[in-house]
């Protein structure tokens, strides 16, 4: 049994390669998982790749099973699906999701893996981590029935929020992006895509996912009286400038941070992290979500392609890695 495995390692700003990393020693209560798929988290991993994680956030930004320390070198990632090859008998042979980096073999405590629910294929299950973030934001919002909602940014997280919200027949869900071609992504869901030139009546809640100050400003300007922006974008060490004059105070507007490191306040007493992840996986039974994976590439090609996948001109929505 090998005691090391290949992993994607971020080595310096805008540099990475596939390297051998040591595996944890196998002990009772652990599992060994052969990775089948993982997914790139473009927002967070772009900051890691570019060396933009602030020193003050090194501890909070650690992925649960990363190896190495910020800023570099670090094997980072949190969206892996694989097959259990060793460990407790009730898990061997099962497909599981874990918050693990991009690497071929993973060893971790058995409670840290979650078997996939029936009806969720391994290839789609790589969306679980982002779906968990989307679900937590919806819980944070405590949206009132019968209201209109706007999602700013039709990347992976924005599309997942819109898709999850669209099952509520009492809501009217809009999503906006500067790229009009993204209007074709959510055609299987009752969501209306609008362009930046269209006028929209004020909405009660905005989910902001564009990771730009302009997007956050647009979200504030779309709000009705006492409306709220649920802010999901994380900017690393990049400052954001907002105009909080005008109607911000008169309309009693709110910007509320949503971060997946804590279960939403309204659910925290009754919902564990594992409960939330199981709920997110359950939402992935919908085959319409397959449209969000716009590229798949082999693990062997990942290091060469990562500058393109995380570059400022990156296209598509989600990138899936095949092992």
Tab-separated table of N, CA and C in Angstrom, residues 5-88:
chain	number	residue	atom	x	y	z
A	5	UNK	N	0.492	10.006	-2.554
A	5	UNK	CA	-0.400	10.094	-3.709
A	5	UNK	C	-0.123	11.399	-4.442
A	6	UNK	N	-0.551	11.473	-5.688
A	6	UNK	CA	-0.387	12.716	-6.434
A	6	UNK	C	-1.506	13.698	-6.090
A	7	UNK	N	-1.132	14.947	-5.946
A	7	UNK	CA	-2.095	16.005	-5.664
A	7	UNK	C	-1.724	17.251	-6.449
A	8	UNK	N	-2.729	18.087	-6.715
A	8	UNK	CA	-2.465	19.406	-7.278
A	8	UNK	C	-1.965	20.299	-6.155
A	9	UNK	N	-0.795	20.891	-6.330
A	9	UNK	CA	-0.201	21.744	-5.303
A	9	UNK	C	0.021	23.140	-5.881
A	10	UNK	N	-0.537	24.146	-5.208
A	10	UNK	CA	-0.259	25.537	-5.551
A	10	UNK	C	1.100	25.881	-4.960
A	11	UNK	N	2.050	26.287	-5.796
A	11	UNK	CA	3.442	26.421	-5.367
A	11	UNK	C	3.921	27.866	-5.247
A	12	UNK	N	3.294	28.792	-5.942
A	12	UNK	CA	3.667	30.209	-5.932
A	12	UNK	C	2.549	30.945	-6.667
A	13	UNK	N	2.508	32.281	-6.586
A	13	UNK	CA	1.448	32.984	-7.319
A	13	UNK	C	1.391	32.571	-8.788
A	14	UNK	N	0.222	32.068	-9.185
A	14	UNK	CA	-0.064	31.649	-10.559
A	14	UNK	C	0.817	30.483	-11.012
A	15	UNK	N	1.259	29.663	-10.078
A	15	UNK	CA	2.031	28.469	-10.412
A	15	UNK	C	1.503	27.276	-9.625
A	16	UNK	N	1.472	26.111	-10.275
A	16	UNK	CA	1.016	24.892	-9.619
A	16	UNK	C	1.572	23.706	-10.384
A	17	UNK	N	1.601	22.555	-9.741
A	17	UNK	CA	1.953	21.326	-10.447
A	17	UNK	C	1.413	20.130	-9.686
A	18	UNK	N	1.521	18.954	-10.308
A	18	UNK	CA	1.111	17.705	-9.670
A	18	UNK	C	2.313	17.137	-8.932
A	19	UNK	N	2.162	16.922	-7.627
A	19	UNK	CA	3.270	16.462	-6.804
A	19	UNK	C	2.834	15.284	-5.937
A	20	UNK	N	3.806	14.494	-5.539
A	20	UNK	CA	3.556	13.455	-4.551
A	20	UNK	C	3.432	14.110	-3.166
A	21	UNK	N	2.349	13.782	-2.469
A	21	UNK	CA	2.170	14.273	-1.098
A	21	UNK	C	1.951	13.068	-0.196
A	22	UNK	N	2.380	13.125	1.065
A	22	UNK	CA	2.201	11.975	1.950
A	22	UNK	C	0.741	11.784	2.328
A	23	UNK	N	0.366	10.528	2.510
A	23	UNK	CA	-0.957	10.191	3.001
A	23	UNK	C	-0.913	10.024	4.513
A	24	UNK	N	-2.023	10.336	5.164
A	24	UNK	CA	-2.130	10.072	6.592
A	24	UNK	C	-2.002	8.569	6.838
A	25	UNK	N	-1.454	8.207	7.984
A	25	UNK	CA	-1.325	6.781	8.313
A	25	UNK	C	-2.710	6.187	8.538
A	26	UNK	N	-2.980	5.062	7.891
A	26	UNK	CA	-4.282	4.417	7.997
A	26	UNK	C	-4.464	3.837	9.396
A	27	UNK	N	-5.571	4.188	10.056
A	27	UNK	CA	-5.881	3.716	11.401
A	27	UNK	C	-7.338	3.301	11.460
A	28	UNK	N	-7.714	2.636	12.558
A	28	UNK	CA	-9.113	2.275	12.764
A	28	UNK	C	-9.970	3.534	12.719
A	29	UNK	N	-11.122	3.404	12.093
A	29	UNK	CA	-12.029	4.538	12.007
A	29	UNK	C	-11.733	5.480	10.863
A	30	UNK	N	-10.776	5.104	9.996
A	30	UNK	CA	-10.474	5.915	8.824
A	30	UNK	C	-10.913	5.203	7.559
A	31	UNK	N	-11.008	5.950	6.480
A	31	UNK	CA	-11.305	5.379	5.167
A	31	UNK	C	-10.215	5.791	4.187
A	32	UNK	N	-9.998	4.938	3.198
A	32	UNK	CA	-9.174	5.296	2.050
A	32	UNK	C	-10.085	5.366	0.844
A	33	UNK	N	-10.041	6.504	0.167
A	33	UNK	CA	-10.963	6.784	-0.934
A	33	UNK	C	-10.168	7.002	-2.210
A	34	UNK	N	-10.558	6.308	-3.271
A	34	UNK	CA	-9.995	6.529	-4.603
A	34	UNK	C	-10.832	7.604	-5.284
A	35	UNK	N	-10.236	8.753	-5.555
A	35	UNK	CA	-10.993	9.866	-6.124
A	35	UNK	C	-11.427	9.561	-7.556
A	36	UNK	N	-12.681	9.876	-7.839
A	36	UNK	CA	-13.231	9.730	-9.192
A	36	UNK	C	-13.372	11.093	-9.873
A	37	UNK	N	-13.842	12.083	-9.127
A	37	UNK	CA	-14.058	13.425	-9.659
A	37	UNK	C	-13.780	14.453	-8.558
A	38	UNK	N	-13.373	15.629	-8.969
A	38	UNK	CA	-13.370	16.788	-8.084
A	38	UNK	C	-13.779	17.996	-8.910
A	39	UNK	N	-14.008	19.103	-8.236
A	39	UNK	CA	-14.429	20.318	-8.935
A	39	UNK	C	-13.588	21.496	-8.464
A	40	UNK	N	-13.310	22.399	-9.392
A	40	UNK	CA	-12.607	23.639	-9.084
A	40	UNK	C	-13.614	24.646	-8.532
A	41	UNK	N	-13.303	25.239	-7.403
A	41	UNK	CA	-14.108	26.330	-6.871
A	41	UNK	C	-13.481	27.632	-7.344
A	42	UNK	N	-14.030	28.186	-8.409
A	42	UNK	CA	-13.337	29.286	-9.093
A	42	UNK	C	-13.104	30.505	-8.216
A	43	UNK	N	-14.074	30.865	-7.399
A	43	UNK	CA	-13.895	32.063	-6.595
A	43	UNK	C	-12.780	31.909	-5.579
A	44	UNK	N	-12.882	30.886	-4.728
A	44	UNK	CA	-11.901	30.702	-3.667
A	44	UNK	C	-10.550	30.279	-4.225
A	45	UNK	N	-10.562	29.316	-5.141
A	45	UNK	CA	-9.280	28.818	-5.646
A	45	UNK	C	-8.558	29.846	-6.518
A	46	UNK	N	-9.291	30.765	-7.107
A	46	UNK	CA	-8.622	31.847	-7.840
A	46	UNK	C	-7.803	32.707	-6.875
A	47	UNK	N	-8.349	32.971	-5.685
A	47	UNK	CA	-7.605	33.745	-4.693
A	47	UNK	C	-6.381	32.981	-4.198
A	48	UNK	N	-6.540	31.672	-3.964
A	48	UNK	CA	-5.403	30.855	-3.535
A	48	UNK	C	-4.338	30.837	-4.628
A	49	UNK	N	-4.747	30.601	-5.866
A	49	UNK	CA	-3.837	30.504	-7.002
A	49	UNK	C	-3.032	31.792	-7.184
A	50	UNK	N	-3.686	32.923	-6.957
A	50	UNK	CA	-3.028	34.211	-7.154
A	50	UNK	C	-2.314	34.715	-5.902
A	51	UNK	N	-2.332	33.939	-4.829
A	51	UNK	CA	-1.673	34.357	-3.605
A	51	UNK	C	-2.343	35.530	-2.927
A	52	UNK	N	-3.673	35.630	-3.023
A	52	UNK	CA	-4.412	36.770	-2.497
A	52	UNK	C	-5.145	36.480	-1.195
A	53	UNK	N	-4.824	35.366	-0.544
A	53	UNK	CA	-5.426	35.088	0.761
A	53	UNK	C	-4.720	35.962	1.796
A	54	UNK	N	-5.431	36.846	2.490
A	54	UNK	CA	-4.771	37.708	3.477
A	54	UNK	C	-4.172	36.880	4.615
A	55	UNK	N	-3.052	37.333	5.130
A	55	UNK	CA	-2.404	36.613	6.231
A	55	UNK	C	-3.335	36.464	7.425
A	56	UNK	N	-4.205	37.429	7.636
A	56	UNK	CA	-5.142	37.370	8.765
A	56	UNK	C	-6.145	36.235	8.625
A	57	UNK	N	-6.298	35.706	7.389
A	57	UNK	CA	-7.303	34.673	7.136
A	57	UNK	C	-6.690	33.300	6.891
A	58	UNK	N	-5.388	33.149	7.086
A	58	UNK	CA	-4.747	31.864	6.812
A	58	UNK	C	-5.418	30.719	7.570
A	59	UNK	N	-5.758	30.931	8.807
A	59	UNK	CA	-6.361	29.863	9.605
A	59	UNK	C	-7.794	29.605	9.180
A	60	UNK	N	-8.576	30.645	9.045
A	60	UNK	CA	-9.987	30.470	8.683
A	60	UNK	C	-10.161	29.940	7.273
A	61	UNK	N	-9.206	30.224	6.399
A	61	UNK	CA	-9.322	29.795	5.009
A	61	UNK	C	-8.840	28.369	4.761
A	62	UNK	N	-8.293	27.720	5.759
A	62	UNK	CA	-7.825	26.351	5.553
A	62	UNK	C	-8.980	25.459	5.108
A	63	UNK	N	-8.758	24.701	4.034
A	63	UNK	CA	-9.717	23.661	3.666
A	63	UNK	C	-9.580	22.529	4.689
A	64	UNK	N	-10.668	21.791	4.951
A	64	UNK	CA	-10.630	20.797	6.030
A	64	UNK	C	-9.491	19.789	5.928
A	65	UNK	N	-9.119	19.379	4.704
A	65	UNK	CA	-8.104	18.345	4.560
A	65	UNK	C	-6.963	18.769	3.633
A	66	UNK	N	-6.700	20.069	3.578
A	66	UNK	CA	-5.578	20.542	2.771
A	66	UNK	C	-4.269	20.077	3.388
A	67	UNK	N	-3.240	19.988	2.565
A	67	UNK	CA	-1.886	19.772	3.065
A	67	UNK	C	-1.060	20.995	2.739
A	68	UNK	N	-0.095	21.314	3.611
A	68	UNK	CA	0.668	22.535	3.460
A	68	UNK	C	-0.035	23.711	4.111
A	69	UNK	N	0.641	24.833	4.123
A	69	UNK	CA	0.126	26.036	4.774
A	69	UNK	C	0.179	27.208	3.809
A	70	UNK	N	-0.738	28.151	3.990
A	70	UNK	CA	-0.720	29.372	3.187
A	70	UNK	C	0.519	30.189	3.527
A	71	UNK	N	1.082	30.917	2.573
A	71	UNK	CA	0.532	31.074	1.222
A	71	UNK	C	0.877	29.925	0.278
A	72	UNK	N	2.068	29.347	0.379
A	72	UNK	CA	2.493	28.267	-0.519
A	72	UNK	C	3.572	27.455	0.175
A	73	UNK	N	3.765	26.212	-0.244
A	73	UNK	CA	2.928	25.403	-1.136
A	73	UNK	C	1.729	24.831	-0.375
A	74	UNK	N	0.643	24.619	-1.085
A	74	UNK	CA	-0.573	24.126	-0.446
A	74	UNK	C	-1.389	23.315	-1.446
A	75	UNK	N	-1.876	22.159	-1.001
A	75	UNK	CA	-2.838	21.358	-1.772
A	75	UNK	C	-4.214	21.732	-1.263
A	76	UNK	N	-4.971	22.447	-2.085
A	76	UNK	CA	-6.212	23.075	-1.629
A	76	UNK	C	-7.389	22.558	-2.457
A	77	UNK	N	-8.537	22.477	-1.843
A	77	UNK	CA	-9.749	22.065	-2.540
A	77	UNK	C	-10.726	21.468	-1.558
A	78	UNK	N	-12.016	21.433	-1.947
A	78	UNK	CA	-13.024	20.920	-1.008
A	78	UNK	C	-14.251	20.378	-1.745
A	79	UNK	N	-14.026	19.698	-2.854
A	79	UNK	CA	-15.155	19.148	-3.606
A	79	UNK	C	-14.707	17.884	-4.328
A	80	UNK	N	-14.631	16.777	-3.588
A	80	UNK	CA	-14.125	15.520	-4.154
A	80	UNK	C	-15.133	14.400	-3.949
A	81	UNK	N	-15.248	13.562	-4.960
A	81	UNK	CA	-16.129	12.390	-4.913
A	81	UNK	C	-15.306	11.171	-5.283
A	82	UNK	N	-15.449	10.115	-4.514
A	82	UNK	CA	-14.658	8.931	-4.803
A	82	UNK	C	-15.309	7.658	-4.318
A	83	UNK	N	-14.557	6.567	-4.431
A	83	UNK	CA	-15.013	5.232	-4.053
A	83	UNK	C	-14.198	4.758	-2.858
A	84	UNK	N	-14.873	4.330	-1.805
A	84	UNK	CA	-14.183	3.842	-0.607
A	84	UNK	C	-13.585	2.475	-0.893
A	85	UNK	N	-12.249	2.373	-0.731
A	85	UNK	CA	-11.554	1.110	-0.985
A	85	UNK	C	-11.079	0.426	0.292
A	86	UNK	N	-11.011	1.150	1.392
A	86	UNK	CA	-10.574	0.556	2.655
A	86	UNK	C	-11.231	1.334	3.782
A	87	UNK	N	-11.500	0.622	4.892
A	87	UNK	CA	-12.121	1.266	6.039
A	87	UNK	C	-13.232	0.415	6.600
A	88	UNK	N	-14.170	1.015	7.324
A	88	UNK	CA	-15.292	0.262	7.889
A	88	UNK	C	-16.064	-0.491	6.815
